[in-house]
Amino acid sequence: MNLKTTVFGPPATGKTTQAERIAEAYNIPHITTGQILREHKYEKTEYGRPVDYMDKGKLVPDELMIHILMILLRQPDYQQGFVLDGFPRTIKQAEALHEIHELDIAFLIDTEEYRLIERMGERMTCPNCDESYNLKSNPPERYGVCDTCGTELEHRTDDNREVLQQKIQEFREKTAKLVDFYEAYGILERINGNKPIDGVWQQIKNAIDSQFNAEEQR
Ligand code: AMP
């Protein structure tokens, strides 16, 4: 399926878990900007080091993000489809993306704020492969150990209350504007993120299947 989509929402809303499911179910590549940045977080760029923004819960400058993503998304591997996770996060990023790819659907996973704080505390991440777990709803098979590569799990350095509040603020001020942007293109799909992982996934899957079934019948 030639599906081009993005998953956005407030921090700790489960974007990566759902994007992984989309990638697997529809056989498309998954691009997580948070992971790309964590792999290069100490690199010096002309806009500073990504870690200096990430550990404060601030968005990395648009110029750097757009530069990285535009190089990636022009590669042949991404011409037939992809699921973006954590990009775009600003109108500038959305405009740059739109110039080279038109998305089919943009998913907003909407979650109540108190649940974000709960989820952040329950989240553990693998420092080696970036696999993310939730100690309650999606625990690893062995406590504290990554199922995929066996590395000891950690809390992310940006998983604390103060940083989360800053990330929520960045979301409200910058990323929430994408709602109007994608609504104007008629491709916004609001997902209730307060449900368990399977319930969120069912809504996403239904939205994709009904859009593509409708296109086939046309
Ligand atoms: P995430 O793993 O999606 O929570 O991203 C972790 C951090 O990476 C964010 O708090 C930002 O500092 C940075 N980041 C990820 N994606 C973007 C983006 N599209 N634009 C700016 N900063 C980003």
CSV table of C-alpha atoms and ligand atoms in Angstrom, one decimal:
chain,number,residue,atom,x,y,z
A,1,MET,CA,0.0,0.0,0.0
A,2,ASN,CA,1.3,3.5,-0.9
A,3,LEU,CA,0.5,5.1,2.5
A,4,LYS,CA,2.2,8.3,3.5
A,5,THR,CA,1.3,9.3,7.0
A,6,THR,CA,2.4,11.0,10.2
A,7,VAL,CA,1.5,10.5,13.9
A,8,PHE,CA,1.6,13.5,16.1
A,9,GLY,CA,0.4,14.4,19.6
A,10,PRO,CA,1.5,15.5,23.0
A,11,PRO,CA,4.6,13.9,24.6
A,12,ALA,CA,4.3,10.3,26.0
A,13,THR,CA,1.1,9.8,24.1
A,14,GLY,CA,2.2,6.5,22.5
A,15,LYS,CA,3.2,7.9,19.0
A,16,THR,CA,6.0,5.5,18.6
A,17,THR,CA,4.1,2.4,19.6
A,18,GLN,CA,1.3,3.2,17.1
A,19,ALA,CA,3.7,4.2,14.3
A,20,GLU,CA,5.5,0.8,14.7
A,21,ARG,CA,2.2,-0.9,14.3
A,22,ILE,CA,1.3,1.1,11.2
A,23,ALA,CA,4.7,0.3,9.7
A,24,GLU,CA,4.3,-3.4,10.3
A,25,ALA,CA,0.7,-3.7,9.2
A,26,TYR,CA,1.1,-1.8,6.0
A,27,ASN,CA,4.7,-2.7,5.3
A,28,ILE,CA,6.1,0.8,5.1
A,29,PRO,CA,9.3,2.3,6.6
A,30,HIS,CA,9.0,4.0,10.0
A,31,ILE,CA,10.9,7.3,10.7
A,32,THR,CA,11.2,8.5,14.3
A,33,THR,CA,12.9,11.9,14.5
A,34,GLY,CA,13.4,11.5,18.3
A,35,GLN,CA,15.4,8.4,17.7
A,36,ILE,CA,17.5,9.9,14.9
A,37,LEU,CA,18.3,12.9,17.2
A,38,ARG,CA,19.1,10.6,20.1
A,39,GLU,CA,21.6,8.8,17.9
A,40,HIS,CA,23.3,12.1,17.1
A,41,LYS,CA,22.6,14.1,20.2
A,42,TYR,CA,26.1,15.2,21.0
A,43,GLU,CA,27.0,16.2,17.5
A,44,LYS,CA,27.9,19.8,17.0
A,45,THR,CA,25.9,21.5,14.2
A,46,GLU,CA,25.7,25.1,13.2
A,47,TYR,CA,22.4,25.3,15.2
A,48,GLY,CA,24.0,23.8,18.4
A,49,ARG,CA,23.9,20.2,19.7
A,50,PRO,CA,20.5,18.5,19.7
A,51,VAL,CA,21.0,17.4,23.3
A,52,ASP,CA,21.0,21.0,24.5
A,53,TYR,CA,17.4,21.3,23.3
A,54,MET,CA,16.2,17.8,24.0
A,55,ASP,CA,17.2,17.6,27.6
A,56,LYS,CA,15.3,20.8,28.3
A,57,GLY,CA,12.1,19.6,26.5
A,58,LYS,CA,12.6,22.2,23.8
A,59,LEU,CA,12.1,21.6,20.1
A,60,VAL,CA,15.3,21.4,18.0
A,61,PRO,CA,15.5,24.3,15.5
A,62,ASP,CA,13.4,23.9,12.4
A,63,GLU,CA,16.4,24.5,10.1
A,64,LEU,CA,18.2,21.4,11.5
A,65,MET,CA,15.1,19.2,11.5
A,66,ILE,CA,14.1,20.2,8.0
A,67,HIS,CA,17.6,19.7,6.7
A,68,ILE,CA,17.8,16.1,8.1
A,69,LEU,CA,14.3,15.0,7.1
A,70,MET,CA,14.4,16.5,3.5
A,71,ILE,CA,17.6,14.6,2.7
A,72,LEU,CA,16.1,11.4,4.1
A,73,LEU,CA,12.7,11.7,2.5
A,74,ARG,CA,14.2,12.3,-1.0
A,75,GLN,CA,15.8,8.8,-0.9
A,76,PRO,CA,14.2,6.1,-3.1
A,77,ASP,CA,13.2,4.0,-0.1
A,78,TYR,CA,10.6,6.5,0.9
A,79,GLN,CA,8.9,7.3,-2.4
A,80,GLN,CA,6.2,4.5,-2.0
A,81,GLY,CA,5.2,5.3,1.5
A,82,PHE,CA,6.3,5.9,5.1
A,83,VAL,CA,5.0,6.6,8.6
A,84,LEU,CA,6.6,9.6,10.3
A,85,ASP,CA,6.7,9.7,14.1
A,86,GLY,CA,7.5,13.1,15.7
A,87,PHE,CA,7.7,15.0,12.4
A,88,PRO,CA,6.4,17.5,11.5
A,89,ARG,CA,6.2,19.4,14.9
A,90,THR,CA,5.8,22.9,13.5
A,91,ILE,CA,4.1,24.6,10.6
A,92,LYS,CA,7.4,25.3,9.0
A,93,GLN,CA,8.3,21.6,9.1
A,94,ALA,CA,4.8,20.7,7.8
A,95,GLU,CA,5.2,23.1,4.8
A,96,ALA,CA,8.7,21.8,4.0
A,97,LEU,CA,7.3,18.2,4.0
A,98,HIS,CA,4.3,19.2,1.9
A,99,GLU,CA,6.6,20.5,-0.8
A,100,ILE,CA,8.1,17.0,-1.4
A,101,HIS,CA,5.4,14.6,-0.2
A,102,GLU,CA,1.6,14.9,0.2
A,103,LEU,CA,0.4,12.9,3.1
A,104,ASP,CA,-2.7,10.7,2.9
A,105,ILE,CA,-3.6,10.9,6.6
A,106,ALA,CA,-2.3,12.9,9.6
A,107,PHE,CA,-3.1,11.3,12.9
A,108,LEU,CA,-3.5,13.4,16.0
A,109,ILE,CA,-3.4,11.2,19.1
A,110,ASP,CA,-5.2,13.2,21.7
A,111,THR,CA,-4.6,12.3,25.4
A,112,GLU,CA,-5.6,13.9,28.6
A,113,GLU,CA,-2.7,15.6,30.4
A,114,TYR,CA,-2.8,13.7,33.7
A,115,ARG,CA,-2.4,10.4,31.7
A,116,LEU,CA,0.7,11.8,30.0
A,117,ILE,CA,2.4,12.3,33.4
A,118,GLU,CA,1.4,8.8,34.4
A,119,ARG,CA,2.7,7.3,31.2
A,120,MET,CA,6.0,9.2,31.3
A,121,GLY,CA,6.7,7.7,34.8
A,122,GLU,CA,5.9,4.2,33.5
A,123,ARG,CA,8.1,4.5,30.3
A,124,MET,CA,11.4,2.7,30.0
A,125,THR,CA,13.5,2.9,26.9
A,126,CYS,CA,16.4,0.9,25.5
A,127,PRO,CA,19.6,3.1,25.2
A,128,ASN,CA,20.9,0.7,22.6
A,129,CYS,CA,18.0,0.2,20.1
A,130,ASP,CA,15.5,2.9,21.4
A,131,GLU,CA,12.7,0.3,21.9
A,132,SER,CA,10.2,1.8,24.3
A,133,TYR,CA,8.2,-0.1,27.0
A,134,ASN,CA,5.4,0.8,29.4
A,135,LEU,CA,5.9,-1.0,32.7
A,136,LYS,CA,2.1,-1.4,33.0
A,137,SER,CA,0.6,-1.7,29.5
A,138,ASN,CA,3.5,-3.0,27.5
A,139,PRO,CA,6.2,-4.4,29.8
A,140,PRO,CA,9.3,-6.3,28.6
A,141,GLU,CA,9.4,-10.0,29.1
A,142,ARG,CA,12.1,-9.7,31.7
A,143,TYR,CA,11.9,-6.8,34.1
A,144,GLY,CA,14.3,-4.0,33.1
A,145,VAL,CA,15.7,-5.8,30.0
A,146,CYS,CA,15.1,-5.0,26.4
A,147,ASP,CA,13.3,-7.9,24.5
A,148,THR,CA,14.9,-6.9,21.2
A,149,CYS,CA,18.6,-6.7,22.1
A,150,GLY,CA,18.9,-7.7,25.8
A,151,THR,CA,20.3,-4.3,27.0
A,152,GLU,CA,19.3,-2.9,30.4
A,153,LEU,CA,16.4,-0.4,30.1
A,154,GLU,CA,16.6,3.1,31.4
A,155,HIS,CA,14.4,6.1,31.9
A,156,ARG,CA,15.1,8.6,29.2
A,157,THR,CA,17.0,11.6,30.4
A,158,ASP,CA,14.1,13.8,29.1
A,159,ASP,CA,11.5,11.8,31.1
A,160,ASN,CA,11.0,13.9,34.1
A,161,ARG,CA,8.1,16.2,35.2
A,162,GLU,CA,9.8,19.5,34.5
A,163,VAL,CA,10.9,18.5,31.0
A,164,LEU,CA,7.5,17.0,30.3
A,165,GLN,CA,5.8,20.3,31.3
A,166,GLN,CA,8.1,22.1,28.9
A,167,LYS,CA,7.3,19.6,26.1
A,168,ILE,CA,3.6,20.0,26.7
A,169,GLN,CA,4.0,23.7,26.4
A,170,GLU,CA,6.0,23.3,23.1
A,171,PHE,CA,3.2,21.1,21.9
A,172,ARG,CA,0.5,23.6,22.7
A,173,GLU,CA,2.4,26.6,21.3
A,174,LYS,CA,3.8,25.0,18.1
A,175,THR,CA,2.7,21.4,17.3
A,176,ALA,CA,-1.0,21.9,18.0
A,177,LYS,CA,-1.1,24.3,15.0
A,178,LEU,CA,-0.8,21.3,12.8
A,179,VAL,CA,-4.4,20.5,13.6
A,180,ASP,CA,-5.6,23.5,11.5
A,181,PHE,CA,-3.0,22.9,8.9
A,182,TYR,CA,-4.0,19.3,8.2
A,183,GLU,CA,-7.7,20.0,8.7
A,184,ALA,CA,-7.4,22.5,5.8
A,185,TYR,CA,-6.1,19.7,3.6
A,186,GLY,CA,-9.0,17.4,4.8
A,187,ILE,CA,-6.6,14.7,6.1
A,188,LEU,CA,-6.7,15.2,9.8
A,189,GLU,CA,-7.8,12.1,11.8
A,190,ARG,CA,-8.3,12.6,15.5
A,191,ILE,CA,-7.7,9.5,17.6
A,192,ASN,CA,-8.7,9.1,21.2
A,193,GLY,CA,-5.4,8.3,23.0
A,194,ASN,CA,-7.0,7.7,26.4
A,195,LYS,CA,-7.8,4.1,25.4
A,196,PRO,CA,-5.4,1.1,25.9
A,197,ILE,CA,-2.8,0.5,23.1
A,198,ASP,CA,-5.1,-1.9,21.2
A,199,GLY,CA,-8.0,0.5,21.3
A,200,VAL,CA,-5.9,3.3,19.9
A,201,TRP,CA,-4.6,1.0,17.2
A,202,GLN,CA,-8.1,-0.1,16.2
A,203,GLN,CA,-9.1,3.5,15.6
A,204,ILE,CA,-6.0,4.1,13.5
A,205,LYS,CA,-6.4,0.9,11.5
A,206,ASN,CA,-10.1,1.6,10.8
A,207,ALA,CA,-9.3,5.1,9.5
A,208,ILE,CA,-6.6,3.8,7.1
A,209,ASP,CA,-8.6,0.9,5.9
A,210,SER,CA,-11.8,3.0,5.3
A,211,GLN,CA,-9.8,5.6,3.4
A,212,PHE,CA,-8.1,3.1,1.1
A,213,ASN,CA,-11.2,1.0,0.6
A,214,ALA,CA,-13.1,4.2,-0.4
A,215,GLU,CA,-10.3,5.0,-2.9
A,216,GLU,CA,-10.4,1.6,-4.4
A,217,GLN,CA,-14.1,1.8,-5.0
A,218,ARG,CA,-13.8,5.1,-6.8
B,1,AMP,P1,10.4,12.3,21.0
B,1,AMP,O1,11.2,11.0,21.1
B,1,AMP,O2,9.5,12.3,19.9
B,1,AMP,O3,9.8,12.6,22.4
B,1,AMP,O4,11.5,13.5,20.8
B,1,AMP,C1,12.5,13.8,21.7
B,1,AMP,C2,13.0,15.2,21.5
B,1,AMP,O5,13.6,15.3,20.2
B,1,AMP,C3,11.9,16.3,21.5
B,1,AMP,O6,11.6,16.7,22.8
B,1,AMP,C4,12.6,17.4,20.7
B,1,AMP,O7,13.6,18.0,21.5
B,1,AMP,C5,13.4,16.6,19.7
B,1,AMP,N1,12.6,16.4,18.4
B,1,AMP,C6,12.1,15.3,17.9
B,1,AMP,N2,11.4,15.5,16.8
B,1,AMP,C7,11.5,16.8,16.5
B,1,AMP,C8,11.0,17.7,15.5
B,1,AMP,N3,10.3,17.2,14.5
B,1,AMP,N4,11.3,19.0,15.7
B,1,AMP,C9,12.0,19.5,16.7
B,1,AMP,N5,12.5,18.8,17.7
B,1,AMP,C10,12.2,17.4,17.6
